[in-house]
GROMACS .gro file of C-alpha atoms in nm:
model
  190
    1UNK     CA    1  -0.955  -0.459  -5.652
    2UNK     CA    2  -1.033  -0.356  -5.374
    3UNK     CA    3  -0.838  -0.237  -5.093
    4UNK     CA    4  -0.917  -0.532  -4.833
    5UNK     CA    5  -0.926  -0.773  -5.123
    6UNK     CA    6  -0.530  -0.648  -5.185
    7UNK     CA    7  -0.487  -0.681  -4.844
    8UNK     CA    8  -0.574  -1.065  -4.824
    9UNK     CA    9  -0.406  -1.148  -5.093
   10UNK     CA   10  -0.039  -1.025  -4.974
   11UNK     CA   11  -0.146  -1.265  -4.627
   12UNK     CA   12  -0.204  -1.530  -4.869
   13UNK     CA   13   0.115  -1.423  -4.995
   14UNK     CA   14   0.281  -1.415  -4.655
   15UNK     CA   15   0.145  -1.722  -4.520
   16UNK     CA   16   0.302  -1.921  -4.911
   17UNK     CA   17   0.574  -1.781  -4.776
   18UNK     CA   18   0.625  -1.931  -4.439
   19UNK     CA   19   0.473  -2.253  -4.500
   20UNK     CA   20   0.755  -2.273  -4.817
   21UNK     CA   21   1.020  -2.220  -4.537
   22UNK     CA   22   0.882  -2.460  -4.276
   23UNK     CA   23   0.705  -2.226  -3.997
   24UNK     CA   24   0.421  -2.207  -3.909
   25UNK     CA   25   0.138  -2.047  -4.167
   26UNK     CA   26   0.011  -1.792  -3.856
   27UNK     CA   27   0.285  -1.559  -3.647
   28UNK     CA   28   0.280  -1.673  -3.321
   29UNK     CA   29   0.169  -1.390  -3.041
   30UNK     CA   30   0.405  -1.182  -2.885
   31UNK     CA   31   0.624  -1.359  -2.558
   32UNK     CA   32   0.427  -1.723  -2.669
   33UNK     CA   33   0.503  -2.011  -2.466
   34UNK     CA   34   0.451  -2.305  -2.623
   35UNK     CA   35   0.279  -2.646  -2.387
   36UNK     CA   36   0.516  -2.806  -2.430
   37UNK     CA   37   0.826  -2.605  -2.325
   38UNK     CA   38   0.890  -2.757  -1.942
   39UNK     CA   39   0.858  -2.559  -1.640
   40UNK     CA   40   1.197  -2.386  -1.518
   41UNK     CA   41   1.287  -2.261  -1.135
   42UNK     CA   42   0.936  -2.451  -0.989
   43UNK     CA   43   0.879  -2.525  -0.683
   44UNK     CA   44   0.658  -2.830  -0.589
   45UNK     CA   45   0.331  -2.775  -0.427
   46UNK     CA   46   0.521  -2.911  -0.056
   47UNK     CA   47   0.804  -2.635  -0.086
   48UNK     CA   48   0.466  -2.420  -0.131
   49UNK     CA   49   0.317  -2.530   0.101
   50UNK     CA   50   0.647  -2.514   0.350
   51UNK     CA   51   0.722  -2.181   0.216
   52UNK     CA   52   0.380  -2.050   0.291
   53UNK     CA   53   0.403  -2.188   0.648
   54UNK     CA   54   0.675  -2.055   0.763
   55UNK     CA   55   0.610  -1.698   0.589
   56UNK     CA   56   0.265  -1.694   0.774
   57UNK     CA   57   0.463  -1.819   1.112
   58UNK     CA   58   0.724  -1.493   1.053
   59UNK     CA   59   0.410  -1.252   1.043
   60UNK     CA   60   0.261  -1.357   1.329
   61UNK     CA   61   0.562  -1.321   1.570
   62UNK     CA   62   0.602  -0.934   1.381
   63UNK     CA   63   0.254  -0.861   1.428
   64UNK     CA   64   0.272  -1.032   1.851
   65UNK     CA   65   0.529  -0.805   1.877
   66UNK     CA   66   0.355  -0.431   1.773
   67UNK     CA   67   0.067  -0.560   1.962
   68UNK     CA   68   0.266  -0.694   2.229
   69UNK     CA   69   0.461  -0.255   2.167
   70UNK     CA   70   0.102  -0.099   2.107
   71UNK     CA   71  -0.052  -0.290   2.429
   72UNK     CA   72   0.250  -0.203   2.628
   73UNK     CA   73   0.187   0.220   2.564
   74UNK     CA   74  -0.014   0.457   2.808
   75UNK     CA   75  -0.354   0.390   2.767
   76UNK     CA   76  -0.584   0.629   2.438
   77UNK     CA   77  -0.755   0.877   2.680
   78UNK     CA   78  -1.012   1.116   2.515
   79UNK     CA   79  -0.908   1.418   2.295
   80UNK     CA   80  -0.582   1.342   2.258
   81UNK     CA   81  -0.468   1.436   2.621
   82UNK     CA   82  -0.227   1.066   2.567
   83UNK     CA   83   0.147   1.173   2.730
   84UNK     CA   84  -0.015   1.412   3.022
   85UNK     CA   85   0.055   1.392   3.435
   86UNK     CA   86  -0.264   1.365   3.523
   87UNK     CA   87  -0.404   1.233   3.902
   88UNK     CA   88  -0.618   0.939   3.865
   89UNK     CA   89  -0.923   1.173   3.979
   90UNK     CA   90  -0.899   1.290   3.623
   91UNK     CA   91  -0.720   1.020   3.398
   92UNK     CA   92  -1.090   0.825   3.418
   93UNK     CA   93  -1.284   1.161   3.322
   94UNK     CA   94  -1.010   1.189   2.982
   95UNK     CA   95  -1.065   0.797   2.907
   96UNK     CA   96  -1.230   0.594   2.638
   97UNK     CA   97  -1.480   0.469   2.866
   98UNK     CA   98  -1.680   0.696   2.842
   99UNK     CA   99  -1.598   0.826   2.536
  100UNK     CA  100  -1.810   0.861   2.309
  101UNK     CA  101  -1.897   0.581   2.025
  102UNK     CA  102  -1.683   0.795   1.815
  103UNK     CA  103  -1.462   0.844   2.015
  104UNK     CA  104  -1.390   0.499   2.070
  105UNK     CA  105  -1.396   0.363   1.727
  106UNK     CA  106  -1.139   0.622   1.590
  107UNK     CA  107  -0.941   0.543   1.867
  108UNK     CA  108  -0.991   0.155   1.706
  109UNK     CA  109  -0.897   0.218   1.333
  110UNK     CA  110  -0.626   0.446   1.460
  111UNK     CA  111  -0.446   0.178   1.660
  112UNK     CA  112  -0.526  -0.077   1.394
  113UNK     CA  113  -0.264   0.169   1.132
  114UNK     CA  114   0.008   0.185   1.384
  115UNK     CA  115   0.019  -0.153   1.276
  116UNK     CA  116   0.084  -0.132   0.931
  117UNK     CA  117   0.203   0.161   0.938
  118UNK     CA  118   0.555   0.191   0.760
  119UNK     CA  119   0.692   0.492   0.876
  120UNK     CA  120   0.593   0.715   1.195
  121UNK     CA  121   0.222   0.928   1.035
  122UNK     CA  122   0.218   0.705   0.778
  123UNK     CA  123  -0.182   0.675   0.673
  124UNK     CA  124  -0.097   0.745   0.259
  125UNK     CA  125  -0.009   0.270   0.254
  126UNK     CA  126  -0.216  -0.023   0.052
  127UNK     CA  127  -0.176  -0.104   0.408
  128UNK     CA  128  -0.282   0.149   0.660
  129UNK     CA  129  -0.566   0.170   0.424
  130UNK     CA  130  -0.697  -0.141   0.398
  131UNK     CA  131  -0.683  -0.152   0.777
  132UNK     CA  132  -0.886   0.203   0.756
  133UNK     CA  133  -1.150   0.033   0.463
  134UNK     CA  134  -1.181  -0.216   0.714
  135UNK     CA  135  -1.308   0.008   0.988
  136UNK     CA  136  -1.495   0.213   0.826
  137UNK     CA  137  -1.629  -0.082   0.647
  138UNK     CA  138  -1.700  -0.269   1.010
  139UNK     CA  139  -1.925   0.087   1.115
  140UNK     CA  140  -2.153   0.054   0.867
  141UNK     CA  141  -2.207  -0.354   0.851
  142UNK     CA  142  -2.295  -0.280   1.201
  143UNK     CA  143  -2.489   0.021   1.142
  144UNK     CA  144  -2.705  -0.199   0.879
  145UNK     CA  145  -2.768  -0.466   1.120
  146UNK     CA  146  -3.031  -0.209   1.264
  147UNK     CA  147  -3.108  -0.047   1.020
  148UNK     CA  148  -3.165  -0.265   0.713
  149UNK     CA  149  -3.377  -0.008   0.515
  150UNK     CA  150  -3.092   0.298   0.467
  151UNK     CA  151  -3.024   0.183   0.146
  152UNK     CA  152  -2.796   0.552   0.148
  153UNK     CA  153  -2.563   0.317   0.351
  154UNK     CA  154  -2.621  -0.001   0.185
  155UNK     CA  155  -2.494   0.203  -0.140
  156UNK     CA  156  -2.177   0.356   0.048
  157UNK     CA  157  -2.068   0.048   0.190
  158UNK     CA  158  -2.053  -0.158  -0.161
  159UNK     CA  159  -1.880   0.140  -0.333
  160UNK     CA  160  -1.635   0.113   0.069
  161UNK     CA  161  -1.593  -0.229  -0.060
  162UNK     CA  162  -1.514  -0.145  -0.409
  163UNK     CA  163  -1.254   0.031  -0.267
  164UNK     CA  164  -1.062  -0.176  -0.054
  165UNK     CA  165  -1.131  -0.563  -0.295
  166UNK     CA  166  -0.915  -0.302  -0.571
  167UNK     CA  167  -0.655  -0.115  -0.331
  168UNK     CA  168  -0.598  -0.500  -0.266
  169UNK     CA  169  -0.615  -0.636  -0.567
  170UNK     CA  170  -0.346  -0.350  -0.624
  171UNK     CA  171  -0.169  -0.479  -0.323
  172UNK     CA  172  -0.149  -0.817  -0.455
  173UNK     CA  173   0.025  -0.699  -0.757
  174UNK     CA  174   0.255  -0.472  -0.668
  175UNK     CA  175   0.324  -0.551  -0.286
  176UNK     CA  176   0.257  -0.950  -0.244
  177UNK     CA  177   0.437  -0.999   0.155
  178UNK     CA  178   0.245  -0.715   0.289
  179UNK     CA  179  -0.093  -0.858   0.100
  180UNK     CA  180  -0.073  -1.168   0.255
  181UNK     CA  181   0.014  -1.023   0.608
  182UNK     CA  182  -0.294  -0.747   0.542
  183UNK     CA  183  -0.541  -1.030   0.499
  184UNK     CA  184  -0.442  -1.303   0.741
  185UNK     CA  185  -0.470  -1.068   1.023
  186UNK     CA  186  -0.777  -0.863   0.945
  187UNK     CA  187  -0.957  -1.230   0.808
  188UNK     CA  188  -1.058  -1.127   0.466
  189UNK     CA  189  -1.186  -1.336   0.283
  190UNK     CA  190  -1.052  -1.357  -0.088
   0.00000   0.00000   0.00000
């Protein structure tokens, strides 16, 4: 008798023993939950929707306070000259309206990242990474609107979409509340 035949014969004996004891012929998989088992501590749809609306309202009010705090701060200047005392004429030279596109985008990215920072100087948390990736994606989308045959940029843009999706998937698994805040405030469709 071959090894396979011996194994099959042993399986058949085990099945017969299980059936004789009144158990199902095959063992149930680990963590098996029968279909007829009632779900305990489940919320109704109305309760879940109310909780979601409450959370969204709290997140919106939190974002509004952060945005008002950010708008009360001194306006960003070029070359990181914030906080210096200078005359109005010199200040006009260093305003972002006179800055290059790169300086404007960098300032926007910095302001967006400040909204989701967990602590001062935080650039690595998932929410901040999503904001940084989203600003880069928006920048490349405007470029692609003008240069639609630029396949290298298209490929890079697709890679950024994948990176953002992976970070969002991670956030959805690990920190669902901040995930909802980021998706809601950035207007991402998921």
